[in-house]
XYZ file of C-alpha atoms in Angstrom:
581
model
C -48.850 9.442 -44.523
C -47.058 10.393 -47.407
C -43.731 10.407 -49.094
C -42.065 13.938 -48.630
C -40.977 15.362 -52.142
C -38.357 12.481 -53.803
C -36.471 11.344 -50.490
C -36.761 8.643 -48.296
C -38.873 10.725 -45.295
C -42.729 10.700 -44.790
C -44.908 12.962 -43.611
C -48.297 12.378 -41.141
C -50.854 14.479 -43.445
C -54.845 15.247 -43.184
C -56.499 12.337 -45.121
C -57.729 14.324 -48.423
C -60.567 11.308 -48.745
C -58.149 9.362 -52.002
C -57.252 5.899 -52.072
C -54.562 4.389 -49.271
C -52.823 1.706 -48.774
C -53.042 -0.215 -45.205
C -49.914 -1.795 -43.570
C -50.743 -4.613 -41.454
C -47.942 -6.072 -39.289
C -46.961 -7.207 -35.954
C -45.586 -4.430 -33.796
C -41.999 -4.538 -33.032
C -40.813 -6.269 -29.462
C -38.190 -7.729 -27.321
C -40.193 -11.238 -27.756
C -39.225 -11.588 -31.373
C -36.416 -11.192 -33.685
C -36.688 -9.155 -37.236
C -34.586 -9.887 -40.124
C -32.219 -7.392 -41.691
C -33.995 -3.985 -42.459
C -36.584 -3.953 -40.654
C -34.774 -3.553 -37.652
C -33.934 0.397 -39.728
C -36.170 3.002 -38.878
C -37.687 5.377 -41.381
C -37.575 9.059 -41.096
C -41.057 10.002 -40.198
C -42.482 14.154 -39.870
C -45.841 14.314 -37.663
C -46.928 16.848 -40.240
C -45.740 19.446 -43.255
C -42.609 20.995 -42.351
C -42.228 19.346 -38.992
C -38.657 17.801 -37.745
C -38.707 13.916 -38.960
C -37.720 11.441 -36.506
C -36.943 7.987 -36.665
C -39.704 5.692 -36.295
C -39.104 1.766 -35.841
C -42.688 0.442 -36.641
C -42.267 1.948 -40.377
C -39.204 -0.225 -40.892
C -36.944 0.690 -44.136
C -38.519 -2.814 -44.946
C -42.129 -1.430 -44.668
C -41.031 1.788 -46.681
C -39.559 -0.444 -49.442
C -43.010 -2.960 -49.306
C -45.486 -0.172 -49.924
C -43.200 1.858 -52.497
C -43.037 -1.407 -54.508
C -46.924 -1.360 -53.992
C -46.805 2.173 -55.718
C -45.576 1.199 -58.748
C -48.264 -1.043 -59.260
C -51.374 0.769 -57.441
C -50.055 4.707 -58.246
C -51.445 5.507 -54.840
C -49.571 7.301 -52.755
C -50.843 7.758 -49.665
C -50.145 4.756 -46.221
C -51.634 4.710 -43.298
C -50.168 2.772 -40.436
C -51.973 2.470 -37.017
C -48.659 3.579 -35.060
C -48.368 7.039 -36.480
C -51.847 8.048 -37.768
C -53.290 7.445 -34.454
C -51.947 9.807 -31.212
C -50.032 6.911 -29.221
C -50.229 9.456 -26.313
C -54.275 10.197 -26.483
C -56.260 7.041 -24.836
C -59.669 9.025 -26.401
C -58.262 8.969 -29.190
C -56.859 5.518 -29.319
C -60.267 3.937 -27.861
C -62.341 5.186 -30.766
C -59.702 4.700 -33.727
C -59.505 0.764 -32.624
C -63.401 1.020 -32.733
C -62.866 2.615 -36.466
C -59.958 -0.622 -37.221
C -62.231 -2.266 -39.171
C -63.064 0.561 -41.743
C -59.224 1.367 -42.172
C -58.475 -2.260 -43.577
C -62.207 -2.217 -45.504
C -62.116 0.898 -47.221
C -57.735 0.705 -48.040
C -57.177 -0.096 -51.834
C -54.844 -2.658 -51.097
C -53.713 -4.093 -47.679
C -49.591 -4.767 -47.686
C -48.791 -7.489 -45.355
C -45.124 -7.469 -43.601
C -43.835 -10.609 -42.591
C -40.813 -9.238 -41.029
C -39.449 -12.528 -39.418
C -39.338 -14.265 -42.762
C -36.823 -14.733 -45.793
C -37.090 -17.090 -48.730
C -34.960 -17.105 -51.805
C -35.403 -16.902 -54.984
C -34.707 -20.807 -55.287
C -37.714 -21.101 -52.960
C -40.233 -19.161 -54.946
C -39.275 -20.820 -57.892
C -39.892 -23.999 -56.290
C -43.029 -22.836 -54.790
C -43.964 -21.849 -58.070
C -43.073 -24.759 -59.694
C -44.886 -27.642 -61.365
C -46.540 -30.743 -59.674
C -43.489 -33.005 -60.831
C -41.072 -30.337 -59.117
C -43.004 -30.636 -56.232
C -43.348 -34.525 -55.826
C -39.199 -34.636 -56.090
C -38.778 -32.096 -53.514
C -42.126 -32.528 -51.677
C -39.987 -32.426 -47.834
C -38.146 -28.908 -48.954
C -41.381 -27.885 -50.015
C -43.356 -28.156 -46.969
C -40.848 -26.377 -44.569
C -40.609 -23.091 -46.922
C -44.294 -23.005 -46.539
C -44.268 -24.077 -43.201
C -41.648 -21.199 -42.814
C -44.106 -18.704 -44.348
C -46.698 -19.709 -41.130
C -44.785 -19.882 -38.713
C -44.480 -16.059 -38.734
C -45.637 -14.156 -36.122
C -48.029 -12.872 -37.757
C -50.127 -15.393 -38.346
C -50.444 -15.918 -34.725
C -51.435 -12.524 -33.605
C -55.616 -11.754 -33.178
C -55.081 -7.992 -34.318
C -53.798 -9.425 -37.710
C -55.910 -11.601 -38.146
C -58.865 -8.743 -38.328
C -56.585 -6.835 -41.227
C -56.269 -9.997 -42.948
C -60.075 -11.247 -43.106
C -61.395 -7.294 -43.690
C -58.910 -6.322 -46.395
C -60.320 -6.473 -49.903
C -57.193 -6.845 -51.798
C -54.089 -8.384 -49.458
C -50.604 -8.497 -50.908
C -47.970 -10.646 -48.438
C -44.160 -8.950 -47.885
C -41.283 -11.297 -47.067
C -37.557 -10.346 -46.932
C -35.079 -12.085 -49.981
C -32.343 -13.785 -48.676
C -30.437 -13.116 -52.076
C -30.978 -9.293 -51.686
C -31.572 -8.506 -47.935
C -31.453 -5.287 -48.012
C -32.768 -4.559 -51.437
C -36.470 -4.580 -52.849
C -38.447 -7.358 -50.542
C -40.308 -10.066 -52.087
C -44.152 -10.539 -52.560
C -46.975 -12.800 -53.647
C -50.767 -12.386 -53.512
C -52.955 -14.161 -50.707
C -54.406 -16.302 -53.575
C -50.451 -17.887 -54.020
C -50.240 -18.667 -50.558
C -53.177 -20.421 -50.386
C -52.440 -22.575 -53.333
C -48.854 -23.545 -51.660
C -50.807 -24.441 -48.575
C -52.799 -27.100 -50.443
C -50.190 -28.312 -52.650
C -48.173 -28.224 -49.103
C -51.031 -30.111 -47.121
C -51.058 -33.374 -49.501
C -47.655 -33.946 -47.428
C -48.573 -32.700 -44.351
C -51.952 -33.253 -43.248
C -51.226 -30.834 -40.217
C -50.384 -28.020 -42.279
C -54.013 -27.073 -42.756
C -54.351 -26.150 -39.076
C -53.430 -22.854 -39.437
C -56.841 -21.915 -39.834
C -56.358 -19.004 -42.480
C -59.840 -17.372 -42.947
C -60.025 -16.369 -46.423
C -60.304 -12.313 -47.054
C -63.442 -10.982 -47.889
C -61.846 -10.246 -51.076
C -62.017 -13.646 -51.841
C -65.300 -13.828 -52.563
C -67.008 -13.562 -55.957
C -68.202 -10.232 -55.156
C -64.899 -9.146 -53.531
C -63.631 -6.706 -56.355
C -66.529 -4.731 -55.377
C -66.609 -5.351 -51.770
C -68.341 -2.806 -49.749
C -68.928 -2.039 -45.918
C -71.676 -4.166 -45.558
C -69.674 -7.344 -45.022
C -71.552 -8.895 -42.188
C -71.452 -12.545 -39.847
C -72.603 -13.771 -36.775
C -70.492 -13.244 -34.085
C -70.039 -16.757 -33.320
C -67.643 -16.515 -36.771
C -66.000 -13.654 -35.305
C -65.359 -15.390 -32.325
C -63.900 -18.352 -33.848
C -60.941 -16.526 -36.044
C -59.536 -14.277 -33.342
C -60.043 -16.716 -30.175
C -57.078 -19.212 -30.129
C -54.746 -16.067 -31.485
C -52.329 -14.289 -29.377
C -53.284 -11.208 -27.700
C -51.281 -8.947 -25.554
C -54.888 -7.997 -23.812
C -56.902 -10.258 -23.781
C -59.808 -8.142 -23.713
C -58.774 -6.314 -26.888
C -60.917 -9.735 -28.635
C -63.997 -7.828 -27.611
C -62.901 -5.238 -29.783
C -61.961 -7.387 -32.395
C -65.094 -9.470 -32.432
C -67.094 -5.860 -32.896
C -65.253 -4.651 -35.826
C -65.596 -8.092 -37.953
C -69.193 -7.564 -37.216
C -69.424 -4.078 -37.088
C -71.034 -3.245 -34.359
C -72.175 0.481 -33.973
C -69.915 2.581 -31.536
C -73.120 3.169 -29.377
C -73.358 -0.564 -28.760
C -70.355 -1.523 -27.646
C -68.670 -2.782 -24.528
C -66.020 -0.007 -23.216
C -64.663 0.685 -19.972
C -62.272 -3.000 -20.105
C -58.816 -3.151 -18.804
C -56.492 -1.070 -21.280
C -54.016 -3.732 -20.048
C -53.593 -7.243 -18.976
C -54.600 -6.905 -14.910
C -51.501 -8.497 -12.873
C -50.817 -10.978 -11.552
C -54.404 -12.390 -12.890
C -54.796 -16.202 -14.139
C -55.063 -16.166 -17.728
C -57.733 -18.842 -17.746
C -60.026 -16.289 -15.688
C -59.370 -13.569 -18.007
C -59.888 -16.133 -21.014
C -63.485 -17.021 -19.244
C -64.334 -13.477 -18.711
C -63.753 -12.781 -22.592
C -66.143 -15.763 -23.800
C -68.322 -14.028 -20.823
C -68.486 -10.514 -22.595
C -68.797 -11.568 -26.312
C -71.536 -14.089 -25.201
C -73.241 -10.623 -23.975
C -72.221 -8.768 -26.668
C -74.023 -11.466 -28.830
C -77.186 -11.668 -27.557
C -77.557 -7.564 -26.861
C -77.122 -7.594 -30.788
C -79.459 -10.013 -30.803
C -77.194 -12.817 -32.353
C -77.751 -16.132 -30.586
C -75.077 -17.878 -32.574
C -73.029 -18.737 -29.556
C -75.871 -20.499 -27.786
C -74.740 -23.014 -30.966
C -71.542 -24.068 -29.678
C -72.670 -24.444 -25.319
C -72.509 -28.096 -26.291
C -68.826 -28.520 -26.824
C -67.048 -30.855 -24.038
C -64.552 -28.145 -22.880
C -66.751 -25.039 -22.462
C -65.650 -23.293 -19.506
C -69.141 -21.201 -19.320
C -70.302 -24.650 -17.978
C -69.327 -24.499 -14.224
C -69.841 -20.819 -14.141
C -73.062 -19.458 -12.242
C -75.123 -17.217 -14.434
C -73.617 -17.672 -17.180
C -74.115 -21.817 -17.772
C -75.946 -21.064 -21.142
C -73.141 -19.144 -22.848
C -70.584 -20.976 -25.411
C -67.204 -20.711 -26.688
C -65.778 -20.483 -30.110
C -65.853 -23.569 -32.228
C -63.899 -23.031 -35.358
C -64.879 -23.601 -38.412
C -68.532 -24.689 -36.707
C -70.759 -24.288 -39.784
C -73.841 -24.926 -37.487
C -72.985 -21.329 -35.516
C -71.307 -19.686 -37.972
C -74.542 -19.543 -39.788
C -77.259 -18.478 -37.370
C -79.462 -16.131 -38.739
C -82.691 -14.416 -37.207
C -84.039 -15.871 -40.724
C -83.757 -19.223 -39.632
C -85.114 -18.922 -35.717
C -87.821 -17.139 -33.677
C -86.169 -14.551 -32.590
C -88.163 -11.539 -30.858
C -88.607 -9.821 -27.500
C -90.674 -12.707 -26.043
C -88.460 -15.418 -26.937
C -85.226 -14.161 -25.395
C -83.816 -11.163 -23.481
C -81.137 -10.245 -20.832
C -80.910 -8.247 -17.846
C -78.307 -8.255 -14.739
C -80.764 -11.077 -13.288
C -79.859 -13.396 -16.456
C -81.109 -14.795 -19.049
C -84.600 -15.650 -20.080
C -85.333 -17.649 -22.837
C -89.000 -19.218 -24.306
C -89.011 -23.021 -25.863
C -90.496 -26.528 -25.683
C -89.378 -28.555 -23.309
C -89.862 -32.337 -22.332
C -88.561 -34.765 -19.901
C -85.971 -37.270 -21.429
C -86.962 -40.727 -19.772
C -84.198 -43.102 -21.424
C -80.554 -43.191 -22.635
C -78.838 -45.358 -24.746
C -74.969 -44.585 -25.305
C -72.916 -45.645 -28.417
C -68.961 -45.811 -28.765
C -66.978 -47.116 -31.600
C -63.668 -46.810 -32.952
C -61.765 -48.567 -35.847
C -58.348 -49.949 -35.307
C -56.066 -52.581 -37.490
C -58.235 -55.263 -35.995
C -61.317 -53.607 -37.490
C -64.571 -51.972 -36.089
C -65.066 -51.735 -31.967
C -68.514 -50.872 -30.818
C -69.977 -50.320 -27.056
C -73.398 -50.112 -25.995
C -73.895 -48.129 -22.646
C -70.159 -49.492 -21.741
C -70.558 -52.925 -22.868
C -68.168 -54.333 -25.197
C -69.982 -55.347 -28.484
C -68.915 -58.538 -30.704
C -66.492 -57.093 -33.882
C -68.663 -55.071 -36.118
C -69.035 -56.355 -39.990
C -67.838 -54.017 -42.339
C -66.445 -53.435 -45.462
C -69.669 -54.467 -47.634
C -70.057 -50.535 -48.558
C -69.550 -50.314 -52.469
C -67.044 -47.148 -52.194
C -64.201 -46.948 -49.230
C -62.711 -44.181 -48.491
C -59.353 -44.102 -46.571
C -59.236 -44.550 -42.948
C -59.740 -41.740 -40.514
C -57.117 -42.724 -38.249
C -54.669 -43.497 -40.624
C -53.347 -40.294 -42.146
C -51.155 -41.941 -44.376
C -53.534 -43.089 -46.410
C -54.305 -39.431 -47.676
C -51.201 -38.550 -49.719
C -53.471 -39.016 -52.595
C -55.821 -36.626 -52.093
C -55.822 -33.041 -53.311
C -56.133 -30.255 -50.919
C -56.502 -30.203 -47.552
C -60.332 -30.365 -47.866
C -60.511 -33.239 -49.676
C -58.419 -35.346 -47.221
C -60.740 -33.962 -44.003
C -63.727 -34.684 -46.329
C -62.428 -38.045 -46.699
C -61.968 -38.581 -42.829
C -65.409 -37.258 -42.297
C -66.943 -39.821 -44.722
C -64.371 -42.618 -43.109
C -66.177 -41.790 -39.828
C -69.665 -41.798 -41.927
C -68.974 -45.077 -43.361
C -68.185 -46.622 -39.819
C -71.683 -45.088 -38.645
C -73.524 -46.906 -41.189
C -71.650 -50.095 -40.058
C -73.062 -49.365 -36.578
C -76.445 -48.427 -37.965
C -76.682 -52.291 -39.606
C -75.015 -54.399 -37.187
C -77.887 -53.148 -33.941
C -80.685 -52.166 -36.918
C -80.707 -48.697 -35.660
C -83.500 -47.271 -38.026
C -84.220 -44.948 -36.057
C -80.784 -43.367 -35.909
C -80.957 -43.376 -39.582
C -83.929 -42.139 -40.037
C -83.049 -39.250 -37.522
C -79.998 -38.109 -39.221
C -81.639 -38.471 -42.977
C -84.862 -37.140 -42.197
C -84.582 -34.396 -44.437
C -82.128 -35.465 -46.658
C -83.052 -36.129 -50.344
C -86.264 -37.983 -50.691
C -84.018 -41.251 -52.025
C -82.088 -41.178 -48.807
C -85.736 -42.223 -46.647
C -85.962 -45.908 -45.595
C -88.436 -47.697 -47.197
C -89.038 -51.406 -45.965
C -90.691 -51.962 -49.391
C -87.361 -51.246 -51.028
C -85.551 -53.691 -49.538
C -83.689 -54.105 -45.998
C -81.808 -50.879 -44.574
C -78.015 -52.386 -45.843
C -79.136 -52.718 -49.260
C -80.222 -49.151 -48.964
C -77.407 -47.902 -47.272
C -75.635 -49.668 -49.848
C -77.040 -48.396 -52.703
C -77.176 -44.823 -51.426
C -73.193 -44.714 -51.212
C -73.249 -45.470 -54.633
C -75.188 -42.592 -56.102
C -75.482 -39.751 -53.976
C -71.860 -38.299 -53.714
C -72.785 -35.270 -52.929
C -75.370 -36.034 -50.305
C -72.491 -38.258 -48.305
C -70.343 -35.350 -48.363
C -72.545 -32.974 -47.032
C -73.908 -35.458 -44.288
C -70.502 -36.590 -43.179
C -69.273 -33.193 -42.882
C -72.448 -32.570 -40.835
C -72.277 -35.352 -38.890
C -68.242 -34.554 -37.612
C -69.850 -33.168 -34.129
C -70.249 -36.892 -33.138
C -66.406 -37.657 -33.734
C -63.490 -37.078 -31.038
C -60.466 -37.672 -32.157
C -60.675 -41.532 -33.448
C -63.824 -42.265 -31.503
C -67.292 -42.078 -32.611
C -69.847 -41.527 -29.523
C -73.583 -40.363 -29.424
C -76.729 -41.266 -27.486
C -80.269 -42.400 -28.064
C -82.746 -40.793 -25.811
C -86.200 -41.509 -25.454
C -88.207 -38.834 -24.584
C -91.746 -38.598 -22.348
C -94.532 -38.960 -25.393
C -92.238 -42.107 -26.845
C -90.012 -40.157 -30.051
C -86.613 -40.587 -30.210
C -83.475 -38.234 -30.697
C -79.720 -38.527 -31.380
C -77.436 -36.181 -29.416
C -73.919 -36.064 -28.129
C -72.721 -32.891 -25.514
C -70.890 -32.186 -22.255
C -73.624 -34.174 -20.091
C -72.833 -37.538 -19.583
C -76.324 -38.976 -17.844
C -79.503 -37.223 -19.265
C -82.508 -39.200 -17.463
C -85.054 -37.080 -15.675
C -83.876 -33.838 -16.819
C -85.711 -31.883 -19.161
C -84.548 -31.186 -22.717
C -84.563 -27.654 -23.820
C -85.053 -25.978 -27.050
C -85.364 -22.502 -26.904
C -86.697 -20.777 -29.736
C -83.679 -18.928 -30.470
C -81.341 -21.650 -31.608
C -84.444 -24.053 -32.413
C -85.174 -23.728 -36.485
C -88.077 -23.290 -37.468
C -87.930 -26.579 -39.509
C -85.382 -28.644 -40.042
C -83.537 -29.185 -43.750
C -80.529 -29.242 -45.351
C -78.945 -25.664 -44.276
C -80.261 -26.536 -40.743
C -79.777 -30.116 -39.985
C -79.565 -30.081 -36.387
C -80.407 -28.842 -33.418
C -79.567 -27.733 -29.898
C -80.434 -28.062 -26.549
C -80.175 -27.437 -22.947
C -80.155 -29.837 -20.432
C -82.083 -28.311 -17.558
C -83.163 -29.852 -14.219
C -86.327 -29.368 -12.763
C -87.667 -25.918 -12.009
C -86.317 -24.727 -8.537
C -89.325 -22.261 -8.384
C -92.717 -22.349 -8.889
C -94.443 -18.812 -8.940
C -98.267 -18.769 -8.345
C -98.512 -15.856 -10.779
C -95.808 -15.906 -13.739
C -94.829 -18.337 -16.063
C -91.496 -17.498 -15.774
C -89.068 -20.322 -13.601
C -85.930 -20.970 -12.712
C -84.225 -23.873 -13.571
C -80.240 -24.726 -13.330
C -78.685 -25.708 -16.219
C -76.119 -28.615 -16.477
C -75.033 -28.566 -20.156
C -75.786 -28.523 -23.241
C -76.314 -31.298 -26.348
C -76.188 -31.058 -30.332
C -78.146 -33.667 -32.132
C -80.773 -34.774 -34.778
C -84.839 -33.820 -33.875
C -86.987 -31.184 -33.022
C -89.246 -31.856 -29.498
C -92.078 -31.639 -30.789
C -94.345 -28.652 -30.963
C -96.854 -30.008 -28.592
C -94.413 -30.451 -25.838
C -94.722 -28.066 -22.850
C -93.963 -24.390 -24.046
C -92.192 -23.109 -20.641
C -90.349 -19.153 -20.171
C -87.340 -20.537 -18.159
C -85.071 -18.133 -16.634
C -81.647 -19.550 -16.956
C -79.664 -20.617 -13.490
């Protein structure tokens, strides 16, 4: 669209191929109020000379955001989904949403509307203000930001795509000292900063989950449209966001990726089917995109199966699929690089899924529990209460996990989840000493840096443990960010399982008793070898085959869960070509 001649009406024009700017927003509706003008409609022409009439989705609010944006940018030309594409034309409609992604990739600059919000210019000075400003008014300061969040938009899955594919994002609120005048703006950069200064107050406030624009990378200035991720990434910003379809995520997860128009999934509900439990439709989603993954051949979501509240679990045919774990570094960064991934190691078909790995019969578990409390350190062993656990003989503490008050002092938002991961570290190594689990150790350090590997001849594994704390900062971090899979809330748990040639391996899942079932690694999500980028692994927890063919490898075998943990099976172990119950 563009401005027509010096007035305040716009005109739907042919795109000449220039520079545009991209409104993102969240589309006008009964369940949610606007401020001021944007609740005035702009005078809009559906080409040159055509009568204008009065369209609410390009508010007098978004008119004034994006001609503010011109006098910075010179560009001159918008686009907004609403009136470049034909409302009316469901052909049309289907393959423009395919084409969302390159809109928001290829626009100059990406204006953001936060049309429910207001702040003053008291607030942005005190948002802008110095550290002292902000330790005197640290309360006032966390509700203006947490008034910036708690916009819609931030809660909607379609904005969430603009946000993450725009190059260049500048955010539009409305100022309460000039309602009606020239709205307010900062850059995506400021609002992040404001969140961390915000979340040394407010622990919570860094639940918002704001995936950073791919303009905030180094090479983001020069971003192209090659920006790529697995799907389990995808998955993981637009999943807990509202949707008016449901189904429109399936969309959404193929434009972050960009998935080719000839590979997509079509043909879903246009809208939300009546009278339909939402927790079916949710399930059918995670259904599709677990499809969608592995037809691309992206196996990231076979990385997350493991989590305690997969609903793919329980569902026939579809017991090996997983949800969306966010910010899951583990799935976010599967790559083909990484795993064997060809036709004879996985494929698909309306029978199910056929995978190839090693497999082995676990023979015995050992569970672990423990939790830290003003009393100190509680362990169990396969339910059994355990004395008090000695502690505190690490050389550096770091707050408590379950004591957020104790992280005031900390930075950012990072730092204080860092330090609750290394909290939860430090009580593992307690654990590890007090029942001399060497083995646990060595599982989880195996292919750390070559100071981390227990030596007897250096001394007994506390003084190690000990000593490590001491001078590998950067090692603990990594670790007990890696480790966070075997936390729940306050509570550590994992198992010990022994498996049929006598090794060992550490995993926690959403299968409570492993013995006699057969561990799973298909080659897929099992790395080639284990190291720092690829610490862990996971598995399937399969029973015995339910069919034994006299002429094919391939069997059948029902699936009851899967586990994350430290260890490959190792390569010697049976090689079966399971099909997937």
């Amino acid at each position: 669209m563009r401005r027509r001649g010096d007035g305040d009406v716009y005109e739907v024009v042919p795109f000449d191929d220039g520079k545009y700017v991209a409104i993102s927003y969240s589309w006008p509706g009964k369940d949610w109020v606007r401020l001021y003008d944007s609740n005035l409609g702009t005078q809009i022409a559906r080409g040159s000379g055509a009568t204008p009439v009065e369209c609410n989705h390009f508010s007098s609010f978004t008119r004034k955001a994006f001609e503010d944006a011109v006098q910075v940018t010179e560009i001159k030309q918008v686009w907004l989904d609403y009136m470049c594409i034909d409302q009316n034309n469901n052909a049309e409609k289907e393959v423009q949403v395919a084409l969302m992604d390159r809109f928001y990739s290829n626009a100059f600059l990406t204006v953001i509307l936060l049309e429910d919000v207001e702040l003053s210019n008291a607030d942005l000075e005190l948002l802008q203000g110095s550290l002292t400003m902000l330790r005197n008014r640290s309360s006032e300061y966390v509700q203006i930001v947490r008034r910036i969040l708690n916009a819609r938009w931030f809660g909607r899955a379609w904005c969430s795509q603009e946000w993450v594919l725009s190059r260049s994002p500048a955010i539009y609120v409305h100022r309460t000292d000039d309602p009606y005048g020239k709205p307010m703006s900062f850059s995506w950069a400021s609002l992040k900063h404001w969140i961390n200064r915000a979340g040394i107050y407010d622990p919570q406030i860094n639940d918002v989950g704001l995936t950073d624009p791919r303009g905030a990378n180094t090479w983001g200035a020069n971003a192209k449209y090659d920006f790529q991720q697995s799907i389990a990434w995808a998955f993981g910003i637009v999943h807990d966001l509202g949707c008016f379809n449901q189904y429109d995520k399936v969309a959404l997860v193929s434009n972050l990726v960009h998935v080719d128009m000839s590979s997509r999934i079509v043909d879903l509900p246009a809208v939300p089917p009546p009278k339909t439990d939402p927790r079916v439709v949710a399930a059918n989603v995670i259904k599709i995109i677990n499809i969608l993954a592995i037809l691309r051949g992206d196996f990231s979501l076979l990385l997350t199966s493991h989590v305690a509240n997969n609903p793919l679990r329980v569902s026939k045919g579809f017991t090996w699929g997983g949800p969306s774990i966010r910010g899951d570094a583990v799935a976010q960064a599967w790559s083909p690089r990484t795993y064997e991934v060809h036709a004879s190691t996985a494929s698909l078909s309306t029978d199910g899924l056929r995978l190839k790995g090693i497999a082995m019969e676990i023979c015995e578990q050992t569970d672990y529990e423990f939790v830290r409390d003003a009393q100190g350190l509680h362990a169990r062993i396969n339910g059994v209460v355990q004395n008090l656990v000695t502690s505190g003989w690490l050389s550096k503490e770091y707050p408590a996990a379950s004591d957020p008050s104790n992280w005031l002092s900390a930075e950012s938002p990072g730092t204080r989840l860092l330090h609750a991961n290394q909290a939860f570290f430090r009580d593992l190594c307690y654990i590890i000493d007090t029942f001399n689990l060497v083995n646990v150790y060595q599982l989880i350090f195996n292919h750390a840096h070559d100071q981390w590997w227990y030596d007897p001849r250096d001394g007994d594994l506390k003084t190690q443990m000990g000593s490590h704390f001491t001078h590998y900062s950067l090692t603990i971090m990594f670790y007990a960010s890696m480790i966070s899979f075997l936390w729940e809330g306050k509570v550590g748990k994992f198992s010990v399982v022994r498996m049929a040639n006598g090794s060992e391996l550490l995993v926690r899942g959403n299968v409570s008793d492993l013995r006699g079932k057969l561990l799973f690694q298909p080659y897929v999500i099992r790395p080639k070898e284990l190291g720092p980028h690829h610490p862990t692994v996971n598995s399937f927890v399969l029973d015995k085959p339910l069919n034994v063919p006299q002429q094919s490898q391939l069997r059948t075998y029902r699936c009851h869960g899967a586990v994350r943990g430290f260890g490959l099976l190792p390569a010697e172990g049976e090689e079966i070509h399971a099909h997937i119950d």
